């Protein structure tokens, strides 16, 4: 089993739709959680950190459920520019690195 | 803040040659940097953790003699792909962060093509 698992996707949604991604992690001692987006043939870029109380940044909402060991990302009012691969990233406690999910591909269509 | 610069962005080399990739933290000091590799349509795979002033820590299955890492200063780590072969063709990305709980900031990646 992979340490960080994401919805395989792809997600194809119309503009304006709401879409949600989930990510589960296996290491219960994981401490920090992030969502990144990666455009084709580019490096990942930080979308948002995920906090225990949940957090929102414009159309994006991230939530963390430690008991069930998953994090989620909700995108409201999807834009064409939201088309990308979304990566779930988990920081392993006592390890100086992060683990990435395989990513979920989102395509927003007109 | 937290800008990471990677160079070159693209390199094409012949089989058997060595290629050096540089990763710099421009506005902060990074005692640790990370090197990843990504094949088309696959996820990022951590290759090694680069530690300033000491040896790098390699992930299982990554040959340390083939992928030489040097982290001689707090702002520079280099990855050298030695005796490159076509199967080494990939997207190599470095990253660094401000602290253990901080998010990673990535360089813009190096697309290596070995002919």
XYZ file of C-alpha atoms in Angstrom:
225
model
C 0.000 0.000 0.000
C 1.311 3.441 -0.893
C 1.950 5.820 1.946
C -0.112 8.564 0.350
C -3.015 7.679 -1.904
C -5.221 9.907 -3.967
C -8.306 9.579 -6.099
C -6.978 8.296 -9.404
C -9.089 10.606 -11.533
C -9.150 11.982 -14.124
C -11.873 14.435 -13.257
C -13.507 16.176 -16.187
C -15.882 18.896 -15.096
C -17.613 21.866 -16.722
C -16.749 25.411 -15.819
C -18.479 26.508 -12.675
C -18.687 23.026 -11.203
C -17.631 22.092 -7.713
C -15.136 19.272 -7.453
C -13.579 17.515 -4.487
C -10.452 15.450 -4.146
C -9.549 13.135 -1.313
C -6.218 11.876 -0.140
C -5.457 9.257 2.488
C -2.214 8.721 4.322
C -1.016 5.684 6.222
C 1.437 7.165 8.721
C -0.642 8.233 11.701
C 2.196 10.371 13.042
C 2.251 12.592 9.955
C 2.394 16.218 10.923
C 2.094 18.567 7.998
C -0.160 18.415 4.993
C -0.246 20.336 1.761
C -1.936 20.518 -1.594
C 0.146 21.349 -4.632
C -0.828 21.804 -8.234
C 1.369 20.732 -11.076
C 0.876 21.856 -14.631
C 2.074 19.703 -17.482
C 5.856 19.588 -17.714
C 6.247 22.068 -14.858
C 7.315 21.871 -11.262
C 4.717 21.531 -8.471
C 3.568 24.760 -6.905
C 2.113 25.128 -3.449
C -1.629 25.628 -3.534
C -2.295 25.633 0.174
C -1.322 24.167 3.479
C -3.914 22.105 5.308
C -4.682 22.898 8.922
C -6.497 20.830 11.504
C -9.367 23.263 11.682
C -9.735 23.400 7.936
C -8.881 26.423 5.875
C -10.147 28.301 2.902
C -8.451 30.389 0.252
C -10.880 31.915 -2.158
C -12.549 29.121 -4.105
C -10.380 26.472 -2.464
C -11.147 24.736 0.812
C -8.885 22.193 2.446
C -9.771 19.935 5.328
C -7.930 17.461 7.497
C -9.407 14.479 9.285
C -6.739 13.004 11.515
C -8.961 10.269 12.902
C -9.619 8.893 9.434
C -6.259 9.977 8.106
C -7.391 11.840 5.085
C -7.297 15.318 3.680
C -9.541 16.852 1.107
C -9.545 19.706 -1.353
C -12.726 21.342 -2.563
C -12.729 23.638 -5.560
C -15.811 25.756 -6.110
C -16.809 27.548 -9.281
C -14.151 25.778 -11.344
C -12.237 27.809 -13.898
C -10.520 26.641 -17.037
C -7.250 27.662 -15.411
C -7.829 25.161 -12.614
C -6.993 22.366 -15.047
C -3.893 20.712 -13.617
C -2.760 17.768 -11.577
C -3.344 18.168 -7.856
C -0.844 16.561 -5.527
C -1.416 15.639 -1.939
C 1.753 15.968 0.140
C 2.321 14.654 3.641
C 5.250 15.360 5.914
C 6.359 12.308 7.823
C 7.142 12.861 11.452
C 10.776 12.374 12.391
C 11.710 12.126 8.776
C 13.160 15.012 6.922
C 11.129 14.615 3.784
C 7.685 14.663 2.368
C 5.709 12.023 0.549
C 3.628 12.727 -2.506
C 0.461 11.198 -3.749
C 0.382 10.184 -7.388
C -1.791 13.170 -8.195
C -5.281 13.653 -9.517
C -5.743 15.089 -12.937
C -8.450 17.742 -13.284
C -9.706 19.075 -16.592
C -12.201 21.910 -16.557
C -14.049 22.279 -19.823
C -15.946 25.244 -21.240
C 10.306 34.613 -0.313
C 11.564 31.024 -0.402
C 12.639 31.018 -4.023
C 14.461 27.990 -5.368
C 16.333 28.226 -8.637
C 17.375 25.242 -10.700
C 19.717 25.169 -13.651
C 19.742 24.137 -16.427
C 16.094 23.850 -17.293
C 16.757 21.561 -20.180
C 19.731 19.486 -21.248
C 20.354 17.022 -24.012
C 23.432 14.859 -23.744
C 24.935 11.799 -25.308
C 24.942 8.443 -23.637
C 27.958 7.981 -21.394
C 28.442 11.624 -20.504
C 27.802 13.240 -17.136
C 25.378 16.039 -16.429
C 25.403 18.395 -13.465
C 22.230 20.063 -12.226
C 22.349 22.937 -9.758
C 19.770 23.856 -7.173
C 20.003 27.139 -5.319
C 17.963 28.663 -2.548
C 17.983 32.337 -3.477
C 16.629 34.097 -0.420
C 17.059 31.634 2.386
C 19.498 29.100 3.693
C 18.667 25.462 3.228
C 20.523 22.890 5.276
C 18.477 20.267 3.505
C 17.415 19.999 -0.088
C 15.565 17.231 -1.828
C 15.983 15.747 -5.270
C 13.102 14.177 -7.129
C 12.651 12.481 -10.451
C 9.452 12.315 -12.419
C 8.795 10.153 -15.451
C 5.966 11.069 -17.834
C 2.527 10.635 -16.313
C 3.987 9.364 -13.071
C 4.288 10.882 -9.647
C 7.306 12.565 -8.146
C 9.738 10.082 -6.693
C 12.180 11.160 -4.017
C 15.696 10.202 -5.019
C 17.757 11.597 -2.184
C 17.969 14.104 0.606
C 20.901 16.443 0.329
C 22.437 17.578 3.623
C 24.747 20.540 3.834
C 28.199 19.513 4.926
C 27.500 15.805 5.054
C 26.614 12.878 2.856
C 23.321 12.679 1.083
C 20.729 10.148 2.087
C 19.558 8.064 -0.847
C 16.254 6.331 -1.248
C 16.170 2.624 -1.765
C 16.969 1.685 -5.312
C 18.788 4.907 -6.161
C 22.433 4.354 -6.978
C 24.554 6.822 -5.066
C 27.525 6.316 -7.359
C 25.442 7.174 -10.359
C 23.622 10.143 -8.884
C 26.252 12.156 -7.087
C 24.989 14.816 -4.740
C 27.052 17.600 -3.277
C 25.714 20.168 -0.835
C 28.749 22.298 -0.166
C 26.982 25.433 1.004
C 23.727 26.463 2.618
C 22.378 27.721 -0.686
C 23.610 25.229 -3.253
C 23.122 21.549 -3.910
C 24.196 19.799 -7.073
C 23.107 16.537 -8.620
C 25.416 14.913 -11.122
C 24.068 12.147 -13.296
C 27.160 10.157 -14.179
C 27.530 8.038 -17.294
C 24.018 8.912 -18.349
C 21.947 6.421 -20.310
C 18.689 6.899 -22.216
C 16.734 5.392 -19.324
C 17.951 8.297 -17.170
C 15.964 10.668 -19.341
C 13.484 12.258 -16.989
C 12.365 15.430 -15.252
C 14.591 16.153 -12.269
C 13.331 18.582 -9.650
C 14.920 19.911 -6.507
C 13.202 21.451 -3.532
C 13.931 23.074 -0.223
C 12.006 24.497 2.677
C 12.407 27.006 5.441
C 11.757 24.592 8.281
C 10.659 21.020 9.082
C 6.967 21.890 9.064
C 7.140 24.342 6.199
C 5.973 23.535 2.688
C 8.433 22.604 0.006
C 9.428 25.118 -2.609
C 10.518 23.671 -5.898
C 13.011 24.614 -8.510
C 11.636 24.844 -12.015
C 13.013 21.426 -12.880
C 15.512 20.079 -15.365
C 14.368 18.046 -18.318
C 17.153 15.632 -19.171
C 17.228 13.821 -22.477
C 19.973 11.283 -23.061
C 20.436 10.260 -26.672
